[in-house]
Structure formats: structure tokens, C-alpha cells
Amino acid sequence: MRHLAPAAAAAAALAMLAACSEKPADSADGAIDVLATDDSCEVAAAEADAGTVTFTIKNEGSKVTEFYVYAEGNRVMGEVENITPGLTRELIVELPADSYETACKPGMIGDGIRADFTVTGESESLSDDEALQEAVDSYQRYVESQSAGLVEQTQLFADAVKAGDIQGAKALFPVARTYWERIEPVAEIFGDLDPRIDAREDDYPEGPADPAFTGFHKLEYDLWITGDVSASGPIADQLVADVAEIVELAAAEELSPLQLANGAKALLDEIASFKITGEEDRYSHTDLWDFAANLEGSEAAIASMRPVLDERDPDLVAALDEEFANAWAALEQHRDGDGWRFHDELAPEELQALSDAVNALGEQVSKVAAVVAE
Amino acid sequence: MKRRHAIGLGTAGLAAAGAGYAAGRFWPEAAATAAQDPAATAVEFYGAHQAGILTPAQDRLHFAAFDVITADRDELVAMLQAWTVAAARMCGGDYAGPGGAAGGDYYAPPDDTGEAQGLPPSGLTLTVGFGPTLFTDADGTDRFAIADRRPDALQELPPFALDNLDPARSGGDLCVQACANDPQVAVHAVRNLARIGFGTVAMRWSQLGFGRTSSTSTAQATPRNLMGFKDGTANLKAEDEDLLEAHLWADEGWMAGGSYLVTRRIRMRIEIWDRTNLAEQEQIFGRDKSEGAPLGATSEFDEPDFEAESEGQPVIAADAHIRLAHPTTNGDARILRRGYSFVDGSDELGRLDAGLFFIAYQRDPETGFIPVQRSLSENDPLNEYIEHTSSAIFACPPGVQDEDDWWGRALFT
């Protein structure tokens, strides 16, 4: 609550500045200030010239937040993740002339608090190859931002495990996984790292006791099933190291448009096969966090290809928009505060409704690969 | 119990095994159909090997696993004898017992359950196997004084990566594999054997299969599994006589002429598979989807060229199913497959509960199924789309020689 008053005052001041100036109010260095709280997102300017645009985001709220610049269809042009309370971060983003939206996401979930943002000036049209390359670049930026969040949050989670803070670690588990699950298809490119980070007990002949069983789910097992993390330190350290390694590899990997399309589908397959069934997070039942993250990751991959899809198959884009909206609507019914209901709290008919929505979406997303491969 | 055994062991009926299909349960029209349709005729029950292994795979399956619930060895032996008699009758197209479906005492239940009346033999084969737990139970107790006769090859299968086995539909002391070209004939056979066994055995689990997924003879076309692919082209076949001696038939002790049976119920996530693009589907299998040809080849039976490369990449991926399952990858491990597709309705999420009921026969699982499955479970990208939900192993004894012989005689005498 104590954050509300200064935030409101600042917002009012900024609004006045914007009102009495022809040009948007920028900070001294030309950056656009963004003041984020738990329930507001004040962007100091609503427009900018085409080219490099810098945002400076200060989190005055009590929740970790994120800041996004979206093009049409939630295509991520740029974002900063994991802005903890009190922190200020910068986003530098290349924006051609177009209509955009800015968004803060307190608690890192949901659509965020949105505002229109218009960029004017020279508008260049891209060739087919350039458009595909831009799709890949846009998605690479997304992977990069998620990677940063993944590294930080995994470290926090590991620290809590090593400190024996079981309640703290339990709360951090689904948050760290959110970053992982958003970009998992990229991680899966790297053979044995993915299982080390994210394998489940049934991947191993000896089950949970198998010495090769490591990573998130081994720690989940320790936290929720045995309640004993006294020997989990090395697993936590290994997880941090593996995550750092995979992030480094992901940054160096040049993806193809086809990989993007297949990745978007693979994330929905993940939901259908493992999240709706409760297999993924079988000890903690935090499957809906992973569900939301998979959905976000899939949407981000599709969004990055949107200009190409718009050009080649607008009907498919309309269908994708509709089915993503339906899937989100189905999931939103199970929001619980900043998180989600636990999988074992959902009734069979609620799970079936989620399954139906993901199947309908998956059918549309499965058509994307053939369109970008044209 | 005893009375039913007494009936089953009577002298009537056996004579009907060969001739019975004119005189037994048939209507004349059905007999005429059987004469014209090779799928309707009888398969010889007696022989050196049990029928239902090399027999050209029929279209339908009812597989049943039983627990033995008696501790009395004589009772178990009597039931096996009664089963043999009834099986010989049914495979010949006759009723399970001499009283038939409606011809017996009016105030007694009929000998035969009756649903196969008028149906031809339909290629019915009944194949029996003995599980490891028949020899010793979980505590190591020698249940029927046969523990020392348990063959080395009959071991519980090792756990494999990604197994999600349901114990309630895995394992079993005994099994009966009923294959026929008419599902009602297969079900009829299992049902009547189960009835004869009441008090001695209890059904543990059973599985219906509706479409054969393997061919066991070069005379048969390779069918498709529910993923739409031809698989198991390199399967052992009846015509490969030298290979059969080396890879299919056991040759030691009471198992000489028998074979080891592994079953795996493999659930397919077919909704996910169906929205996977064709290129990925073909790369996963390493085969082209329409012809079934190995990638880079033109027809199904072309040898896959695992060395071929295109633009520096192998034409058949390093982890393609065809490569991982191929004998050359697994120390020349070969098995005889005769699996069936199944759809057991749908699950609570509205997904088809569908897949492959995998059946493999081999001389020794240690040099057959086990190395192949180890290779597949650890590397096969198909694992994204499948899940093993049931597993069992049985020692199928040699064939029943004649009317004086019975299933398991060499083991129990």
C-alpha cells in the first residue's frame, strides 16, 4: 500500500509533463521512463521516432515485474524480465514505424497492464528472407530475455534449497520453472542437458532413487515428498551450472524458422501430454504454472513469425488468435492470486475443458510450419 | 469344478477336432462359407510347435493373463489338461464341451457359452505360456514343485527408461493368446477357457486387439500401426527357416520347441502424433509413410542404407526408429513380432486410449527383446509419442503333439 501514493503522484506529474509538451517527455539521456507498481504501469511517452528506443523501468511495487513492448498479435519486440522491487532496468529496442503496446506484468503473469505506443517515421518493407530472419531475431531476443530470468530465478531457488528453506524453495520452484518452460524447445536441442535439468523419475529404470535422477524434479521430489533437502545441495548446484550452460548454448544457437514453428507446437504437445495429465509436476502439482509458461512460449514463437504469417496466410493468423484467446480463457478460470490452482484441485471436467482448448489450438499451430517452410 | 473337469476330460469331443466343423457348432451355410474363405478355415492345433506363433497373423486378438489361485499342483495340471481338450475342440470349430451350446441337460448350464454358434473356426489359434511367477512367487516359494525347472531365459524383464507400467495389467502366472479372424471367435475361446479355470485360475488382465500390425509370413502384406506406418518389416518370418532355429525356437529341456513371449501394451499419444508434420514423422521412423520404404530407398523390403548421407547429414537419422530397432544395431537381435492395434475406448480427457499391443516371440529375451528395447527406450524420439503401460513375459512350451498330450506335460512330468 505504501507504494501507491508516490506512484500516483509520479504518474500525475508525468501525465502533466506529457500534456504540456509536444514531444514525449524523455529523461535527460533520451530514455523513456516507465514507473511500474503492483497495479499501474506509467509510460512517460506514448510515441517515439522509428529507430532505437530506450525505456528505463523502475519497479516501485512489491512484486517482481516484467516490461514488454509488443507488436500486433503479442509479438515481443523487446522485454526485460525479473525486475525485482526497487530495481531499475533498461530496455533498448529497435522499433520500426508501427503501432505497439507496452505492458508491465506485476507478478510476471497474465496479459499485463497495457498501453498503446506509436512509432512514426520511415517504414521499410522487408523481403521474404528478411522477414523470416526478423522472425528468428525476434524470437532469439525472447529466448535471451527468458534465459536471463531463468538463470536468476534458478539461482534463487537453488539458494533456498541449500539454505534448507523448504517453504521458500517451494514458492520459488514454479517461478523458476516458468522461465524454463517458456523456452523448453530450445533447450531440447541440447541432447543430454535437457534430461539433466528436467527429467522425471520415470525416465530412469530405478525411479526416484536412480542416481542419474537430477534437476528440477529431483529437487521437487526432495521438497514435497521426502521433505528432506539436507543432501540436495549438490543437485541444486548442478542445476544452476546446467542451466547456465544451456543458456550459453542457446545464445549461440542460430534457430531456423522451421524450428520456431515446431517449437511452438512442441510446447502445446508438452501441455497436452504432461501438464494436463499432472505428470510433469507430480509431487508439487504446480502443473498449471508450466501450462501457462508453455502457452506463453508457444505464443511468443508464433508472434515472432506474425509478419510472415500475416503475409502468407491471414486466415490462419485469425484462427491462431482465436484459439490462443480461447486457451487463455480456459486457463484463466483457474487463476489463484498471482499463481494458479494446483493440478489435484481440478475436477476431471475442468481438465477435459483445458484439454479441449489445447487440442483446438494445437491443430492450428501445427499448420504454421508448412506456411513458414513455403 | 471337478465335474467340469470330468466333462472336459471325457473322451467325446476330441474326435470332433478335425471333423467337428461340419458336425459341431456350424450351420450348413457357415460351413459353406468356411470352405470358400481361407480366413474362415481351421488352423491345425497339434504339432511340434504351438500354433499362433508362426501361423500367419490373424486379424484379431484376445490376450488373457491369469493368476493361479490354487496351491494344489494336481488341480493345476487337471485344468491344463481340460484346457487342452477344450482348446483342441474350439480351434477345430467345435464347442468348448461335448454338450455344446444348447444340447445338454435342460436344467444344467450349457457346456459352451454359445456366442460362436454358427461361426466358422476363423483361423483360431490358442497359445499358452507360463510366467516366472508360476515357478516361484515373490517370496521365492516354490509353488508347484517346478522352481528348479524354471529356464534361465524366463526372468522378469528389467526396468526400462520411461516405463509407466500398471502392475494390475502386467505379469501373470499363465497366459492364453487367442488369435482369430473373427473377434467373436477369439473372445469365445478365452471366455470358455476362463470358465473352465474358475477356482483354479483367475483372470488377471486381458487385452483385445483389432488389427494385426505384423506379418509373420512373406505371403502377408505388412500392415500399418495406428501411427499410419509400416513397422517391423525386418521381422522374422515363417519362410526364414535357418533364422527361426537360431532366433525363435528354444532348444533346451522341456522348452525345446517352445518360445519366449514378451508382451508390452504401448499406449500412443495419437492426437499429438496426428498434428506432427510429415517430415518429422518420417524422420522419426526412418521410413517413408506411403510405401514404407526406408528413407533413401524405393520399396519397403529394400535394405536400409544406414551409411547414406545427404548434405553431410545421415539420410536415416542416428536415432531413427528403423535404425535403433534393426538387428545390425543390436548384435543381430531378432524377434518374431505379431502385435495388434488396440483402442480401449477413450480416457478422462477425451483422448483415445489407443496403441499397439506388442507381442514378440524369441529364443531368448536376453538376445531378443531386451537389447532392442534398451536401445529404443533410451534413444528413440518416438518415445515422445508413446508410453509402455503393461509388460509381461511367458515361456510358451512346445506344441501339443496329439490327443494324449497336453499343455505343459513336459514341464509337469
PDB file of N, CA and C in Angstrom, chain B residues 157-158 160 163 260-264 266 330 333-335 358-362 364-376 388 391-393:
ATOM      1  N   LEU B 157      11.401 -59.137 -16.770  1.00  0.00           N
ATOM      2  CA  LEU B 157      12.105 -58.174 -17.612  1.00  0.00           C
ATOM      3  C   LEU B 157      12.716 -57.089 -16.737  1.00  0.00           C
ATOM      4  N   PRO B 158      13.870 -56.578 -17.126  1.00  0.00           N
ATOM      5  CA  PRO B 158      14.458 -55.468 -16.351  1.00  0.00           C
ATOM      6  C   PRO B 158      13.619 -54.209 -16.552  1.00  0.00           C
ATOM      7  N   PHE B 160      12.885 -50.581 -17.827  1.00  0.00           N
ATOM      8  CA  PHE B 160      13.417 -49.760 -18.922  1.00  0.00           C
ATOM      9  C   PHE B 160      13.063 -48.300 -18.662  1.00  0.00           C
ATOM     10  N   ASP B 163       9.343 -46.465 -18.657  1.00  0.00           N
ATOM     11  CA  ASP B 163       8.252 -47.394 -18.368  1.00  0.00           C
ATOM     12  C   ASP B 163       7.228 -46.710 -17.467  1.00  0.00           C
ATOM     13  N   TYR B 260       9.891 -67.934 -26.149  1.00  0.00           N
ATOM     14  CA  TYR B 260       9.624 -66.980 -25.067  1.00  0.00           C
ATOM     15  C   TYR B 260       8.842 -65.790 -25.604  1.00  0.00           C
ATOM     16  N   LEU B 261       7.803 -65.464 -24.882  1.00  0.00           N
ATOM     17  CA  LEU B 261       6.852 -64.443 -25.317  1.00  0.00           C
ATOM     18  C   LEU B 261       6.980 -63.202 -24.437  1.00  0.00           C
ATOM     19  N   VAL B 262       7.135 -62.053 -25.064  1.00  0.00           N
ATOM     20  CA  VAL B 262       7.104 -60.776 -24.340  1.00  0.00           C
ATOM     21  C   VAL B 262       5.921 -59.973 -24.862  1.00  0.00           C
ATOM     22  N   THR B 263       5.110 -59.453 -23.942  1.00  0.00           N
ATOM     23  CA  THR B 263       4.031 -58.558 -24.357  1.00  0.00           C
ATOM     24  C   THR B 263       4.255 -57.191 -23.723  1.00  0.00           C
ATOM     25  N   ARG B 264       3.936 -56.166 -24.464  1.00  0.00           N
ATOM     26  CA  ARG B 264       4.025 -54.777 -23.961  1.00  0.00           C
ATOM     27  C   ARG B 264       2.811 -54.034 -24.501  1.00  0.00           C
ATOM     28  N   ILE B 266       1.551 -50.721 -25.482  1.00  0.00           N
ATOM     29  CA  ILE B 266       2.181 -49.433 -25.787  1.00  0.00           C
ATOM     30  C   ILE B 266       1.096 -48.431 -26.158  1.00  0.00           C
ATOM     31  N   ASN B 330      21.727 -54.083 -32.891  1.00  0.00           N
ATOM     32  CA  ASN B 330      21.529 -54.747 -31.597  1.00  0.00           C
ATOM     33  C   ASN B 330      22.151 -56.132 -31.541  1.00  0.00           C
ATOM     34  N   ALA B 333      20.095 -59.053 -32.843  1.00  0.00           N
ATOM     35  CA  ALA B 333      18.890 -59.453 -32.104  1.00  0.00           C
ATOM     36  C   ALA B 333      17.706 -59.488 -33.070  1.00  0.00           C
ATOM     37  N   ARG B 334      17.022 -60.616 -33.078  1.00  0.00           N
ATOM     38  CA  ARG B 334      15.838 -60.755 -33.935  1.00  0.00           C
ATOM     39  C   ARG B 334      14.693 -61.327 -33.135  1.00  0.00           C
ATOM     40  N   ILE B 335      13.515 -60.853 -33.437  1.00  0.00           N
ATOM     41  CA  ILE B 335      12.326 -61.338 -32.749  1.00  0.00           C
ATOM     42  C   ILE B 335      11.244 -61.573 -33.787  1.00  0.00           C
ATOM     43  N   PHE B 358       2.030 -54.974 -28.247  1.00  0.00           N
ATOM     44  CA  PHE B 358       3.230 -55.553 -28.853  1.00  0.00           C
ATOM     45  C   PHE B 358       3.396 -56.981 -28.345  1.00  0.00           C
ATOM     46  N   ILE B 359       3.602 -57.889 -29.265  1.00  0.00           N
ATOM     47  CA  ILE B 359       3.820 -59.297 -28.920  1.00  0.00           C
ATOM     48  C   ILE B 359       5.073 -59.742 -29.659  1.00  0.00           C
ATOM     49  N   ALA B 360       6.023 -60.291 -28.935  1.00  0.00           N
ATOM     50  CA  ALA B 360       7.237 -60.774 -29.595  1.00  0.00           C
ATOM     51  C   ALA B 360       7.603 -62.156 -29.072  1.00  0.00           C
ATOM     52  N   TYR B 361       7.938 -63.034 -29.987  1.00  0.00           N
ATOM     53  CA  TYR B 361       8.427 -64.375 -29.645  1.00  0.00           C
ATOM     54  C   TYR B 361       9.911 -64.461 -29.980  1.00  0.00           C
ATOM     55  N   GLN B 362      10.650 -65.195 -29.161  1.00  0.00           N
ATOM     56  CA  GLN B 362      12.086 -65.310 -29.385  1.00  0.00           C
ATOM     57  C   GLN B 362      12.658 -66.497 -28.615  1.00  0.00           C
ATOM     58  N   ASP B 364      15.414 -66.360 -26.800  1.00  0.00           N
ATOM     59  CA  ASP B 364      15.876 -65.897 -25.504  1.00  0.00           C
ATOM     60  C   ASP B 364      15.733 -64.370 -25.447  1.00  0.00           C
ATOM     61  N   PRO B 365      14.913 -63.858 -24.538  1.00  0.00           N
ATOM     62  CA  PRO B 365      14.715 -62.401 -24.482  1.00  0.00           C
ATOM     63  C   PRO B 365      16.017 -61.631 -24.280  1.00  0.00           C
ATOM     64  N   GLU B 366      16.999 -62.289 -23.657  1.00  0.00           N
ATOM     65  CA  GLU B 366      18.275 -61.626 -23.390  1.00  0.00           C
ATOM     66  C   GLU B 366      18.993 -61.256 -24.689  1.00  0.00           C
ATOM     67  N   THR B 367      18.738 -62.026 -25.732  1.00  0.00           N
ATOM     68  CA  THR B 367      19.344 -61.709 -27.028  1.00  0.00           C
ATOM     69  C   THR B 367      18.274 -61.325 -28.042  1.00  0.00           C
ATOM     70  N   GLY B 368      17.078 -61.014 -27.550  1.00  0.00           N
ATOM     71  CA  GLY B 368      15.982 -60.629 -28.428  1.00  0.00           C
ATOM     72  C   GLY B 368      15.403 -59.291 -28.016  1.00  0.00           C
ATOM     73  N   PHE B 369      14.295 -59.354 -27.293  1.00  0.00           N
ATOM     74  CA  PHE B 369      13.592 -58.120 -26.947  1.00  0.00           C
ATOM     75  C   PHE B 369      14.417 -57.158 -26.096  1.00  0.00           C
ATOM     76  N   ILE B 370      15.135 -57.690 -25.123  1.00  0.00           N
ATOM     77  CA  ILE B 370      15.756 -56.809 -24.125  1.00  0.00           C
ATOM     78  C   ILE B 370      16.757 -55.819 -24.738  1.00  0.00           C
ATOM     79  N   PRO B 371      17.729 -56.288 -25.545  1.00  0.00           N
ATOM     80  CA  PRO B 371      18.649 -55.288 -26.116  1.00  0.00           C
ATOM     81  C   PRO B 371      17.937 -54.292 -27.038  1.00  0.00           C
ATOM     82  N   VAL B 372      16.940 -54.760 -27.769  1.00  0.00           N
ATOM     83  CA  VAL B 372      16.232 -53.848 -28.678  1.00  0.00           C
ATOM     84  C   VAL B 372      15.497 -52.782 -27.868  1.00  0.00           C
ATOM     85  N   GLN B 373      14.798 -53.216 -26.820  1.00  0.00           N
ATOM     86  CA  GLN B 373      14.024 -52.259 -26.034  1.00  0.00           C
ATOM     87  C   GLN B 373      14.932 -51.310 -25.253  1.00  0.00           C
ATOM     88  N   ARG B 374      16.071 -51.821 -24.843  1.00  0.00           N
ATOM     89  CA  ARG B 374      17.011 -50.932 -24.138  1.00  0.00           C
ATOM     90  C   ARG B 374      17.436 -49.804 -25.082  1.00  0.00           C
ATOM     91  N   SER B 375      17.769 -50.190 -26.289  1.00  0.00           N
ATOM     92  CA  SER B 375      18.180 -49.200 -27.286  1.00  0.00           C
ATOM     93  C   SER B 375      17.045 -48.211 -27.575  1.00  0.00           C
ATOM     94  N   LEU B 376      15.824 -48.726 -27.710  1.00  0.00           N
ATOM     95  CA  LEU B 376      14.699 -47.845 -28.027  1.00  0.00           C
ATOM     96  C   LEU B 376      14.336 -46.947 -26.850  1.00  0.00           C
ATOM     97  N   HIS B 388       4.821 -47.157 -22.494  1.00  0.00           N
ATOM     98  CA  HIS B 388       4.570 -48.572 -22.209  1.00  0.00           C
ATOM     99  C   HIS B 388       3.782 -48.674 -20.910  1.00  0.00           C
ATOM    100  N   SER B 391       3.445 -54.874 -19.169  1.00  0.00           N
ATOM    101  CA  SER B 391       4.578 -55.696 -19.573  1.00  0.00           C
ATOM    102  C   SER B 391       4.402 -57.094 -19.017  1.00  0.00           C
ATOM    103  N   ALA B 392       4.782 -58.096 -19.794  1.00  0.00           N
ATOM    104  CA  ALA B 392       4.722 -59.471 -19.286  1.00  0.00           C
ATOM    105  C   ALA B 392       5.675 -60.348 -20.081  1.00  0.00           C
ATOM    106  N   ILE B 393       6.076 -61.431 -19.446  1.00  0.00           N
ATOM    107  CA  ILE B 393       6.925 -62.415 -20.129  1.00  0.00           C
ATOM    108  C   ILE B 393       6.428 -63.807 -19.782  1.00  0.00           C
TER     109      ILE B 393
END
